Coordinates of C-alpha atoms and ligand atoms in Angstrom, one line a residue:
X1 CA 0.3 -0.2 -0.2
X2 CA 3.3 2.2 0.7
X3 CA 3.7 2.3 -2.9
X4 CA 0.2 3.7 -4.0
X5 CA 0.0 6.4 -1.5
X6 CA 2.5 8.3 0.7
X7 CA -0.3 8.8 3.4
X8 CA -1.4 5.6 4.9
X9 CA -5.1 4.5 5.2
X10 CA -7.1 4.9 8.6
X11 CA -6.3 1.7 10.7
X12 CA -3.1 0.8 8.6
X13 CA 0.3 1.6 9.3
X14 CA 2.3 3.2 6.9
X15 CA 3.9 -0.1 5.4
X16 CA 0.1 -1.0 4.4
X17 CA -0.2 -3.5 6.8
X18 CA -3.6 -3.1 9.6
X19 CA -3.2 -2.0 13.1
X20 CA -3.9 -4.0 15.8
X21 CA -7.1 -2.7 18.1
X22 CA -6.9 -5.1 20.9
X23 CA -5.2 -3.8 23.8
X24 CA -2.9 -5.3 26.2
X25 CA -4.1 -6.6 29.8
X26 CA -2.8 -5.3 33.1
X27 CA 0.6 -7.6 32.6
X28 CA 1.6 -6.9 36.7
X29 CA -1.8 -8.3 38.4
X30 CA -1.6 -11.3 36.2
X31 CA 2.4 -12.0 36.6
X32 CA 1.6 -11.8 40.6
X33 CA -1.1 -14.0 39.7
X34 CA 1.0 -16.6 38.3
X35 CA 4.0 -16.2 40.8
X36 CA 2.0 -16.4 43.9
X37 CA 1.6 -20.1 44.5
X38 CA 5.4 -21.0 43.9
X39 CA 7.2 -21.4 47.4
X40 CA 9.9 -18.7 47.8
X41 CA 12.8 -20.4 46.3
X42 CA 10.8 -21.1 43.2
X43 CA 9.3 -17.9 43.0
X44 CA 12.6 -16.2 43.2
X45 CA 13.8 -17.9 39.9
X46 CA 10.2 -17.4 38.2
X47 CA 10.4 -14.2 38.6
X48 CA 13.3 -13.1 36.6
X49 CA 12.0 -15.8 33.5
X50 CA 8.5 -13.5 33.9
X51 CA 8.1 -10.0 33.0
X52 CA 6.2 -7.2 31.9
X53 CA 7.8 -6.0 28.4
X54 CA 9.7 -2.3 28.0
X55 CA 10.6 -2.0 24.1
X56 CA 12.7 0.9 24.8
X57 CA 15.0 -0.7 27.4
X58 CA 13.8 -4.7 27.3
X59 CA 14.2 -5.4 31.5
X60 CA 17.2 -8.1 32.0
X61 CA 15.1 -11.7 31.4
X62 CA 16.5 -14.9 33.0
X63 CA 16.9 -17.5 30.4
X64 CA 19.2 -20.6 29.6
X65 CA 19.3 -21.4 33.1
X66 CA 18.2 -24.8 34.5
X67 CA 14.2 -25.6 34.6
X68 CA 13.1 -25.8 38.2
X69 CA 11.9 -29.4 38.5
X70 CA 8.4 -30.2 38.6
X71 CA 6.9 -27.0 37.0
X72 CA 6.4 -29.0 33.9
X73 CA 8.6 -27.6 30.9
X74 CA 8.3 -28.1 27.5
X75 CA 12.0 -28.1 26.6
X76 CA 13.7 -30.8 24.8
X77 CA 17.4 -32.5 25.3
X78 CA 20.9 -32.1 24.1
X79 CA 21.0 -34.8 22.1
X80 CA 17.4 -33.6 20.4
X81 CA 19.2 -30.1 19.4
X82 CA 22.0 -31.4 17.8
X83 CA 20.6 -34.9 16.2
X84 CA 17.4 -33.8 15.8
X85 CA 17.9 -29.9 14.7
X86 CA 20.7 -29.2 13.1
X87 CA 22.2 -32.2 11.6
X88 CA 19.3 -34.4 11.0
X89 CA 18.2 -32.7 8.0
X90 CA 21.2 -33.3 6.0
X91 CA 19.3 -35.8 3.7
X92 CA 22.3 -38.1 2.2
X93 CA 24.2 -38.6 5.0
X94 CA 23.4 -41.5 7.3
X95 CA 22.6 -40.2 11.0
X96 CA 23.2 -43.1 13.6
X97 CA 22.5 -42.6 17.3
X98 CA 24.8 -44.4 19.6
X99 CA 22.9 -45.5 22.3
X100 CA 19.2 -47.4 23.9
X101 CA 16.5 -48.0 21.0
X102 CA 14.2 -45.1 22.6
X103 CA 16.7 -42.0 21.7
X104 CA 16.4 -43.2 17.8
X105 CA 12.7 -44.1 18.1
X106 CA 11.7 -40.6 19.3
X107 CA 14.0 -38.8 16.8
X108 CA 12.4 -40.9 13.7
X109 CA 11.0 -38.1 11.6
X110 CA 9.1 -36.2 14.5
X111 CA 10.5 -33.0 13.1
X112 CA 8.9 -32.1 10.0
X113 CA 12.0 -31.3 8.4
X114 CA 11.1 -32.4 4.8
X115 CA 13.5 -33.2 2.3
X116 CA 13.4 -34.6 -1.5
X117 CA 15.7 -36.0 -3.7
X118 CA 17.3 -33.8 -6.3
X119 CA 18.5 -34.3 -10.3
X120 CA 21.8 -35.9 -9.4
X121 CA 21.1 -36.4 -5.8
X122 CA 18.6 -39.1 -6.0
X123 CA 19.8 -40.4 -2.3
X124 CA 17.4 -39.3 0.5
X125 CA 17.8 -41.2 4.2
X126 CA 15.5 -39.1 6.0
X127 CA 13.5 -42.0 6.2
X128 CA 15.7 -44.6 8.0
X129 CA 16.5 -44.1 11.4
X130 CA 19.7 -45.6 12.9
X131 CA 20.4 -47.0 16.2
X132 CA 22.8 -49.0 17.9
X133 CA 20.3 -50.7 19.9
X134 CA 22.4 -50.8 23.2
X135 CA 21.6 -52.8 25.8
X136 CA 22.5 -54.0 29.2
X137 CA 25.4 -55.9 27.7
X138 CA 27.1 -52.6 26.6
X139 CA 26.0 -50.5 29.3
X140 CA 28.1 -52.9 31.4
X141 CA 30.9 -53.7 29.2
X142 CA 31.0 -51.1 26.8
X143 CA 29.5 -50.2 23.4
X144 CA 32.5 -49.3 21.3
X145 CA 32.5 -52.7 19.5
X146 CA 28.9 -52.5 18.9
X147 CA 29.1 -49.0 17.4
X148 CA 32.1 -49.9 15.2
X149 CA 30.5 -53.0 13.7
X150 CA 27.1 -50.5 13.1
X151 CA 28.7 -48.1 11.3
X152 CA 30.4 -51.0 9.1
X153 CA 27.2 -52.7 8.4
X154 CA 25.3 -49.3 7.6
X155 CA 28.0 -48.5 5.1
X156 CA 27.8 -52.0 3.2
X157 CA 24.0 -51.5 3.0
X158 CA 24.0 -47.8 2.0
X159 CA 27.5 -46.8 0.8
X160 CA 27.1 -43.3 2.1
X161 CA 29.0 -40.0 1.4
X162 CA 29.7 -39.3 5.5
X163 CA 28.2 -41.1 8.4
X164 CA 27.3 -39.2 11.5
X165 CA 27.6 -40.4 15.1
X166 CA 25.5 -39.1 18.2
X167 CA 26.0 -40.1 21.7
X168 CA 23.3 -40.3 23.9
X169 CA 22.9 -39.9 28.2
X170 CA 24.6 -43.8 28.9
X171 CA 27.4 -43.1 25.9
X172 CA 28.6 -40.1 28.2
X173 CA 28.1 -42.2 31.6
X174 CA 30.1 -45.2 30.6
X175 CA 32.7 -43.1 28.8
X176 CA 32.5 -44.8 25.2
X177 CA 35.0 -43.0 23.0
X178 CA 33.0 -42.5 20.0
X179 CA 35.8 -40.0 18.3
X180 CA 38.1 -42.3 18.3
X181 CA 35.9 -45.1 16.9
X182 CA 34.7 -42.3 14.1
X183 CA 38.0 -41.5 13.2
X184 CA 39.0 -45.4 12.8
X185 CA 36.0 -45.8 10.4
X186 CA 36.8 -42.8 8.6
X187 CA 40.6 -44.8 7.8
X188 CA 39.0 -48.0 7.5
X189 CA 35.5 -46.9 4.9
X190 CA 37.5 -44.2 3.4
X191 CA 34.5 -41.6 3.8
X192 CA 34.0 -39.0 6.4
X193 CA 32.9 -40.6 9.6
X194 CA 32.4 -38.1 12.8
X195 CA 31.1 -37.9 16.0
X196 CA 29.0 -35.6 18.3
X197 CA 29.3 -35.3 22.1
X198 CA 25.4 -34.3 22.3
X199 CA 24.7 -36.7 25.3
X200 CA 21.3 -35.4 26.7
X201 CA 22.2 -34.1 30.0
X202 CA 25.2 -31.7 28.7
X203 CA 23.1 -28.5 28.5
X204 CA 19.8 -27.3 30.1
X205 CA 18.3 -27.5 27.2
X206 CA 18.6 -28.5 23.2
X207 CA 20.2 -25.2 22.8
X208 CA 23.2 -27.0 24.2
X209 CA 22.7 -29.4 21.6
X210 CA 22.6 -26.8 18.9
X211 CA 26.3 -25.2 19.7
X212 CA 27.5 -28.9 19.7
X213 CA 26.1 -29.5 16.1
X214 CA 27.5 -26.1 14.6
X215 CA 30.9 -26.5 16.0
X216 CA 30.9 -30.4 14.4
X217 CA 29.2 -28.9 11.4
X218 CA 31.8 -26.6 10.9
X219 CA 35.1 -28.8 11.9
X220 CA 33.7 -31.9 9.9
X221 CA 32.4 -30.6 6.7
X222 CA 32.3 -26.6 6.3
X223 CA 35.1 -25.9 3.6
X224 CA 36.0 -29.1 2.2
X225 CA 34.6 -28.5 -1.3
X226 CA 36.4 -25.5 -2.9
X227 CA 33.7 -25.0 -5.9
X228 CA 31.7 -22.0 -5.9
X229 CA 28.5 -22.1 -7.4
X230 CA 28.4 -20.1 -10.9
X231 CA 25.2 -18.0 -10.6
X232 CA 25.9 -14.5 -9.3
X233 CA 24.3 -13.2 -5.8
X234 CA 24.9 -16.3 -3.9
X235 CA 23.7 -16.6 -0.2
X236 CA 23.4 -19.1 2.4
X237 CA 19.8 -19.3 4.4
X238 CA 21.0 -20.2 7.6
X239 CA 18.8 -21.6 10.5
X240 CA 16.0 -22.6 8.0
X241 CA 14.8 -26.2 8.6
X242 CA 12.2 -26.5 5.8
X243 CA 9.7 -27.4 8.4
X244 CA 6.6 -28.1 6.4
X245 CA 8.4 -26.9 3.5
X246 CA 9.2 -23.6 4.3
X247 CA 12.8 -23.6 2.7
X248 CA 11.1 -24.6 -0.3
X249 CA 8.7 -21.3 -0.2
X250 CA 11.9 -19.3 0.7
X251 CA 14.0 -20.6 -2.2
X252 CA 11.5 -20.4 -4.6
X253 CA 11.0 -16.4 -3.7
X254 CA 14.4 -15.9 -4.0
X255 CA 14.9 -17.5 -7.1
X256 CA 12.6 -15.4 -8.9
X257 CA 14.4 -12.4 -7.5
X258 CA 17.4 -14.1 -9.2
X259 CA 19.0 -14.4 -5.7
X260 CA 21.0 -17.8 -5.7
X261 CA 20.6 -19.9 -2.4
X262 CA 24.0 -21.9 -2.1
X263 CA 23.0 -23.8 1.0
X264 CA 20.2 -23.8 3.5
X265 CA 21.3 -25.3 6.8
X266 CA 19.6 -27.3 6.8
X267 CA 16.4 -27.5 5.3
X268 CA 16.6 -30.2 2.7
X269 CA 20.1 -30.0 2.1
X270 CA 23.4 -32.2 0.8
X271 CA 26.6 -32.8 2.3
X272 CA 27.9 -31.6 -0.7
X273 CA 25.8 -28.2 -0.2
X274 CA 27.2 -27.8 3.0
X275 CA 31.1 -28.7 2.3
X276 CA 30.8 -25.8 -0.3
X277 CA 29.0 -23.5 1.9
X278 CA 31.7 -21.2 2.3
X279 CA 31.9 -20.3 -0.9
X280 CA 28.9 -18.2 -0.7
X281 CA 28.8 -14.2 -0.6
X282 CA 26.5 -13.7 2.7
X283 CA 25.0 -15.8 5.5
X284 CA 21.3 -14.4 5.9
X285 CA 20.2 -15.8 9.3
X286 CA 16.6 -16.8 10.2
X287 CA 16.9 -18.7 13.5
X288 CA 19.4 -16.5 15.6
X289 CA 19.1 -19.2 18.4
X290 CA 20.4 -22.1 16.8
X291 CA 23.1 -21.3 14.0
X292 CA 24.2 -17.7 14.9
X293 CA 27.4 -19.9 16.3
X294 CA 28.0 -21.0 12.6
X295 CA 27.4 -17.2 11.2
X296 CA 30.0 -16.3 13.4
X297 CA 32.5 -18.8 12.6
X298 CA 32.1 -18.5 9.3
X299 CA 32.8 -15.1 9.4
X300 CA 36.1 -15.2 11.0
X301 CA 37.6 -18.0 9.0
X302 CA 36.0 -17.3 5.3
X303 CA 35.4 -13.1 5.5
X304 CA 31.3 -14.0 4.7
X305 CA 29.3 -11.2 6.4
X306 CA 26.1 -12.3 7.8
X307 CA 22.7 -10.3 8.4
X308 CA 19.2 -11.3 10.1
X309 CA 16.5 -11.9 8.0
X310 CA 12.9 -13.4 8.9
X311 CA 11.0 -14.7 6.1
X312 CA 8.2 -15.5 8.2
X313 CA 5.3 -12.5 7.4
X314 CA 4.5 -10.7 4.8
X315 CA 6.3 -7.4 5.9
X316 CA 8.9 -9.1 7.1
X317 CA 9.3 -11.2 4.2
X318 CA 9.4 -7.7 2.2
X319 CA 12.1 -6.2 4.4
X320 CA 14.3 -9.0 4.1
X321 CA 14.3 -9.3 0.4
X322 CA 15.0 -5.3 0.4
X323 CA 18.2 -5.7 2.8
X324 CA 19.0 -8.9 0.8
X325 CA 19.0 -6.4 -2.6
X326 CA 20.6 -3.4 -0.5
X327 CA 23.8 -6.0 0.5
X328 CA 24.5 -6.4 -3.4
X329 CA 23.7 -3.3 -4.2
X330 CA 22.7 -4.0 -7.9
X331 CA 20.4 -2.0 -9.4
X332 CA 18.7 -4.9 -11.6
X333 CA 18.6 -6.7 -8.5
X334 CA 16.9 -4.1 -6.6
X335 CA 14.5 -3.5 -9.1
X336 CA 13.0 -6.9 -9.5
X337 CA 12.5 -7.3 -6.1
X338 CA 10.8 -4.5 -6.1
X339 CA 8.9 -5.9 -9.0
X340 CA 8.7 -9.4 -7.0
X341 CA 7.1 -8.1 -3.7
X342 CA 4.4 -6.2 -5.7
X343 CA 3.5 -9.0 -7.4
X344 CA 3.4 -11.2 -4.3
X345 CA 1.4 -8.4 -2.5
X346 CA -0.8 -8.2 -5.1
X347 CA -1.5 -11.9 -4.8
X348 CA -1.7 -11.4 -0.8
X349 CA -3.4 -8.2 0.1
X350 CA -7.6 -9.9 -1.0
X351 CA -6.7 -13.0 1.2
X352 CA -5.1 -10.7 4.2
X353 CA -8.3 -8.2 3.7
X354 CA -10.6 -10.8 3.7
X355 CA -9.2 -12.8 7.1
X356 CA -8.4 -9.2 8.8
X357 CA -12.4 -8.7 9.0
X358 CA -12.8 -11.6 11.0
X359 CA -9.3 -11.4 12.7
X360 CA -8.4 -7.6 13.4
X361 CA -8.9 -6.8 17.5
X362 CA -8.4 -10.8 18.0
X363 CA -5.3 -11.8 20.4
X364 CA -2.4 -14.4 20.5
X365 CA 0.3 -15.6 22.8
X366 CA 3.1 -17.9 21.9
X367 CA 5.2 -20.1 23.7
X368 CA 8.3 -21.8 21.3
X369 CA 11.7 -22.7 21.1
X370 CA 13.8 -20.2 20.6
X371 CA 12.8 -17.9 17.4
X372 CA 9.5 -18.6 16.3
X373 CA 8.1 -17.2 19.4
X374 CA 9.3 -14.2 18.1
X375 CA 8.6 -14.3 14.0
X376 CA 5.6 -15.8 14.0
X377 CA 3.7 -12.5 16.3
X378 CA 4.4 -10.7 12.4
X379 CA 1.9 -13.2 10.7
X380 CA -0.8 -12.4 13.7
X381 CA 0.2 -8.6 13.2
X382 CA 0.2 -8.8 9.4
X383 CA -3.5 -9.3 9.8
X384 CA -4.5 -6.9 12.9
X385 CA -3.8 -9.4 15.7
X386 CA -2.0 -8.8 18.7
X387 CA 0.3 -10.9 20.7
X388 CA -0.4 -10.3 24.3
X389 CA 2.3 -12.7 25.8
X390 CA 5.2 -14.9 24.1
X391 CA 8.2 -16.4 25.2
X392 CA 11.0 -19.3 24.2
X393 CA 11.6 -22.3 25.7
X394 CA 15.2 -22.3 25.5
X395 CA 16.4 -19.0 23.9
X396 CA 19.1 -16.9 25.6
X397 CA 19.0 -13.3 26.7
X398 CA 20.2 -12.0 23.5
X399 CA 17.4 -13.6 21.4
X400 CA 14.8 -11.7 23.9
X401 CA 16.9 -8.3 24.6
X402 CA 18.8 -8.5 21.7
X403 CA 23.2 -9.1 20.7
X404 CA 23.9 -5.4 22.5
X405 CA 23.6 -7.7 25.9
X406 CA 26.3 -10.2 24.9
X407 CA 29.1 -9.0 26.6
X408 CA 26.9 -8.6 29.8
X409 CA 26.0 -12.2 29.6
X410 CA 27.2 -14.4 32.5
X411 CA 29.1 -17.8 31.2
X412 CA 27.2 -20.3 33.9
X413 CA 28.8 -23.8 34.7
X414 CA 26.0 -25.1 32.1
X415 CA 27.4 -23.2 29.3
X416 CA 31.2 -23.5 30.2
X417 CA 30.2 -27.0 29.7
X418 CA 30.1 -26.0 25.9
X419 CA 33.4 -26.1 23.3
X420 CA 33.6 -22.7 22.0
X421 CA 35.9 -23.5 19.0
X422 CA 39.1 -21.3 18.8
X423 CA 38.7 -20.0 14.8
X424 CA 41.1 -18.0 12.8
X425 CA 41.1 -16.4 9.2
X426 CA 41.9 -19.3 6.6
X427 CA 45.1 -18.4 5.4
X428 CA 44.8 -19.0 1.5
X429 CA 40.9 -18.9 2.1
X430 CA 39.8 -15.7 3.7
X431 CA 38.3 -13.3 1.5
X432 CA 36.1 -10.5 2.5
X433 CA 33.0 -10.0 0.6
X434 CA 33.1 -6.2 0.8
X435 CA 35.6 -3.8 1.2
X436 CA 36.2 -1.7 4.2
X437 CA 34.7 1.1 2.1
X438 CA 31.2 -0.4 0.8
X439 CA 31.2 -1.5 4.2
X440 CA 30.9 1.9 5.6
X441 CA 28.9 3.0 2.7
X442 CA 26.3 0.1 3.7
X443 CA 26.5 1.3 7.3
X444 CA 26.0 5.3 6.3
X445 CA 22.7 4.3 4.3
X446 CA 21.1 2.7 7.5
X447 CA 22.6 -1.2 6.9
X448 CA 23.3 -3.2 9.8
X449 CA 25.3 -6.8 9.7
X450 CA 25.2 -9.2 12.5
X451 CA 22.3 -7.5 14.1
X452 CA 19.4 -8.8 15.9
X453 CA 17.7 -6.8 18.2
X454 CA 15.4 -9.7 19.8
X455 CA 11.9 -10.4 20.5
X456 CA 11.1 -7.9 23.1
X457 CA 12.0 -4.7 21.0
X458 CA 9.6 -5.5 18.7
X459 CA 6.8 -6.1 21.5
X460 CA 3.9 -3.8 22.7
X461 CA 4.6 -2.4 26.4
X462 CA 3.8 -4.4 29.1
X463 CA 3.0 -7.6 27.0
X464 CA 3.9 -10.4 29.2
X465 CA 7.4 -12.0 28.4
X466 CA 7.7 -15.8 29.8
X467 CA 10.9 -17.9 29.5
X468 CA 10.1 -21.8 30.0
X469 CA 6.5 -21.1 30.8
X470 CA 4.9 -23.7 33.1
X471 CA 1.9 -25.7 32.6
X472 CA 0.6 -23.6 35.7
X473 CA 1.5 -20.5 34.1
X474 CA -0.3 -21.3 30.9
X475 CA -3.3 -22.2 32.7
X476 CA -3.4 -19.2 34.8
X477 CA -2.6 -16.9 31.5
X478 CA -5.8 -18.7 30.0
X479 CA -7.8 -17.6 32.5
X480 CA -7.0 -14.4 33.1
X481 CA -6.1 -12.7 29.4
X482 CA -8.5 -15.5 27.5
X483 CA -6.2 -15.2 24.1
X484 CA -7.9 -16.1 21.1
X485 CA -5.4 -18.6 19.8
X486 CA -2.2 -19.8 21.6
X487 CA 0.8 -21.0 19.6
X488 CA 2.7 -24.0 20.9
X489 CA 3.6 -27.8 21.0
X490 CA 2.5 -31.0 21.3
X491 CA 3.2 -30.9 24.9
X492 CA 0.5 -28.4 26.0
X493 CA -1.7 -28.4 22.7
X494 CA -4.4 -30.2 24.2
X495 CA -4.3 -28.9 27.5
X496 CA -5.1 -25.6 26.0
X497 CA -7.4 -26.9 24.0
X498 CA -9.5 -28.7 26.8
X499 CA -9.7 -24.6 28.2
X500 CA -11.9 -23.9 25.4
X501 CA -8.5 -22.3 23.4
X502 CA -7.4 -23.2 20.0
X503 CA -3.6 -24.1 20.0
X504 CA -2.0 -24.1 16.5
X505 CA 1.4 -26.2 16.7
X506 CA 4.1 -24.0 15.8
X507 CA 6.9 -26.4 15.6
X508 CA 5.1 -29.2 13.5
X509 CA 2.9 -26.8 12.1
X510 CA -0.3 -29.4 13.1
X511 CA 1.0 -31.2 10.0
X512 CA 0.2 -28.2 7.7
X513 CA 2.5 -25.4 6.2
X514 CA 4.5 -24.4 4.7
X515 CA 4.2 -20.9 6.3
X516 CA 7.0 -18.9 5.0
X517 CA 7.6 -16.3 2.4
X518 CA 4.2 -14.4 1.1
X519 CA 2.7 -17.9 -0.2
X520 CA 3.4 -19.6 3.4
X521 CA 1.6 -16.0 4.8
X522 CA -1.6 -16.7 2.7
X523 CA -1.8 -20.3 4.5
X524 CA -1.3 -19.5 7.7
X525 CA -3.6 -16.3 8.1
X526 CA -6.9 -18.9 6.3
X527 CA -5.9 -21.3 9.0
X528 CA -5.7 -18.9 12.0
X529 CA -8.9 -17.5 10.1
X530 CA -10.3 -21.3 10.3
X531 CA -9.1 -22.3 13.9
X532 CA -10.4 -19.1 15.7
X533 CA -14.0 -18.7 13.9
X534 CA -14.7 -22.0 14.2
X535 CA -18.2 -22.6 16.2
X536 CA -16.7 -25.7 18.2
X537 CA -15.0 -23.4 20.9
X538 CA -18.2 -22.2 21.8
X539 CA -19.6 -25.8 22.6
X540 CA -17.0 -26.3 25.2
X541 CA -17.2 -24.6 28.7
X542 CA -13.7 -24.5 29.9
X543 CA -13.2 -26.7 33.3
X544 CA -12.2 -23.4 35.2
X545 CA -15.6 -21.9 34.5
X546 CA -17.4 -25.3 35.7
X547 CA -18.4 -25.0 39.4
X548 CA -16.6 -27.7 41.7
X549 CA -18.6 -30.3 42.3
X550 CA -17.3 -32.1 45.3
X551 CA -19.0 -35.6 45.2
X552 CA -16.7 -36.0 41.7
X553 CA -14.5 -33.4 41.9
X554 CA -11.5 -35.0 40.0
X555 CA -10.9 -32.9 36.8
X556 CA -14.3 -30.8 37.3
X557 CA -13.2 -27.5 37.9
X558 CA -10.3 -25.3 37.8
X559 CA -10.7 -24.5 41.6
X560 CA -11.7 -27.6 42.7
X561 CA -10.4 -28.8 45.9
X562 CA -8.7 -32.2 44.4
X563 CA -7.1 -30.0 41.2
X564 CA -6.2 -27.6 43.7
X565 CA -4.4 -30.0 45.7
X566 CA -2.4 -31.2 42.7
X567 CA -1.4 -28.1 41.9
X568 CA -0.1 -27.5 45.0
X569 CA 1.8 -30.8 45.0
X570 CA 3.4 -29.7 41.8
X571 CA 4.4 -26.6 42.6
X572 CA 6.1 -28.0 46.1
X573 CA 3.8 -26.4 48.1
X574 CA 2.1 -29.6 50.0
X575 CA 3.9 -29.5 53.1
X576 CA 2.2 -33.0 54.0
X577 CA 4.4 -34.5 51.2
X578 CA 7.6 -33.7 52.8
X579 CA 9.7 -36.4 54.4
X580 CA 10.8 -35.3 57.8
X581 CA 14.8 -36.1 57.1
X582 CA 14.7 -33.5 54.0
X583 CA 13.0 -30.5 56.3
X584 CA 16.3 -31.3 58.8
X585 CA 18.7 -30.7 55.8
X586 CA 16.8 -27.4 54.6
X587 CA 15.9 -29.1 51.3
X588 CA 12.1 -28.1 50.7
X589 CA 11.2 -25.1 48.6
Ligands
CFM601 FE1 15.3 -22.6 15.6 FE2 13.5 -24.1 14.6 FE3 13.0 -22.5 16.1 FE4 14.7 -24.2 16.9 FE5 13.0 -26.1 17.7 FE6 12.0 -26.4 15.3 FE7 11.3 -24.3 17.4 MO1 10.7 -27.0 17.4 S1 15.8 -24.6 15.2 S2 14.7 -22.2 17.6 S3 15.1 -26.2 18.5 S4 13.4 -22.0 14.9 S5 12.6 -27.5 16.2 S6 12.6 -25.7 13.3 S7 9.9 -25.4 16.1 S8 11.7 -25.4 19.2 S9 11.2 -22.3 17.5

């Protein structure tokens, strides 16, 4: 709309997107209500993780710290972050989990990182799930022999280009040296074999696994193939995992503009693409949390600059394209980008307007991962909805408050556990993509590198920010805020829906998607419209609205004596449950 007129129409911002009309509820009262059930020690910790926002000066949030046992977290483990999130999507290498069968089984296609075979690259191993199936015998006598045999067997059957091995909790506990097994296998088989010490307990969440994975991908794959793609305007899309086909939408959009993707890390990506991604001109970062390490290391070693982008939401997609165009500074490319944005918006505008008529004024809350709780706020805003509460499961302070706080983040024992690679400029291959003068000129024109201002700077004042939310806090949020929709995951979806509030899974997309780029945005708007405006929610009486029935109190009524007692036990307040010995040692609370 900004292209057609200089004055925004009433109810629209200057970019031509509707202004949300809902108001932010009284967050201080809600915060107190959520915290008051906790015993003092738990409260002290949760207080730092549960704040009222101030976009001008984001308050310091407690993040990336251990979860209080018993609050029912949504977090995953370090193994999940490494094997499942960052490396698992590479489709033509074999991923072998060294551990009991459960760790493998639960990493078998449960994350919807889609991949399809390409011309010349017909292999897609993602449907396979490989495990050393450790049993009692290996736990007692060691599992290295079984691992070596498994690698050999897998190679014999599949003949992959590379094999990656992942350590699960018991492997670290019994001390199997997976790295020496991998080194020997590499020599024996003549292919790349490498391991990850990503035992589930290594960190406070899957975030530690991201870091371990970044280190390993950088050490064992990036830089192995010095063959730049011939196309101009080459970029890598970092932190995009092709959930529900998102990376394909982004790829198509970039292609339309004339921008070439060398590698998407790691959505629908091949081993070869990762090996040559250091030959690209620019790294654009979607998910800052999971891959900022790689962006930093590639800049130091190879001279590739990085910028933050976001292809979730129409307004954000347009901004991201323009930013990439500005980096290359080619007038033809810039013109083509404007043409593409105009085309995409012309197709999207009618959908937005239609949906907006039913969604403007509605509210959303989101508790997801380490980047989507931020990115998806833009999709809701595109159609006039307001985010009244949001939080990550495992992000760090910089994802909330912006990278400016990086120097002030305290490194605790849990983070120190994860190796920081010592990276230096490559003696022959380091090549800055821009001259210092070009960089200065870009900066003078308002362009910023390595910038991420975090979620809080883009949220309204007083909006609740909740890190690592507990089920108790979600229940309170629903009771006090009645958001029209909550974006979350499978672990709390059905709890939320039993309260009569629709829940959109923002990890797996409820088997839907894609939602990235303009085409994906249209899918999302329509789906949210359907979810919020279906009549089914009006037929449910939320359990907290039902009067307690003392005769059959179990599960009936939020304030029923039974439910109250259960919540108190969960919150560690039930005095009767504490053994005397613990009290004497001062372990309570
Ligand atoms: Fe990044 Fe992700 Fe996310 Fe993440 Fe994840 Fe995911 Fe996520 Mo689930 S890499 S931080 S560890 S954007 S699997 S694709 S949806 S929690 S918000």
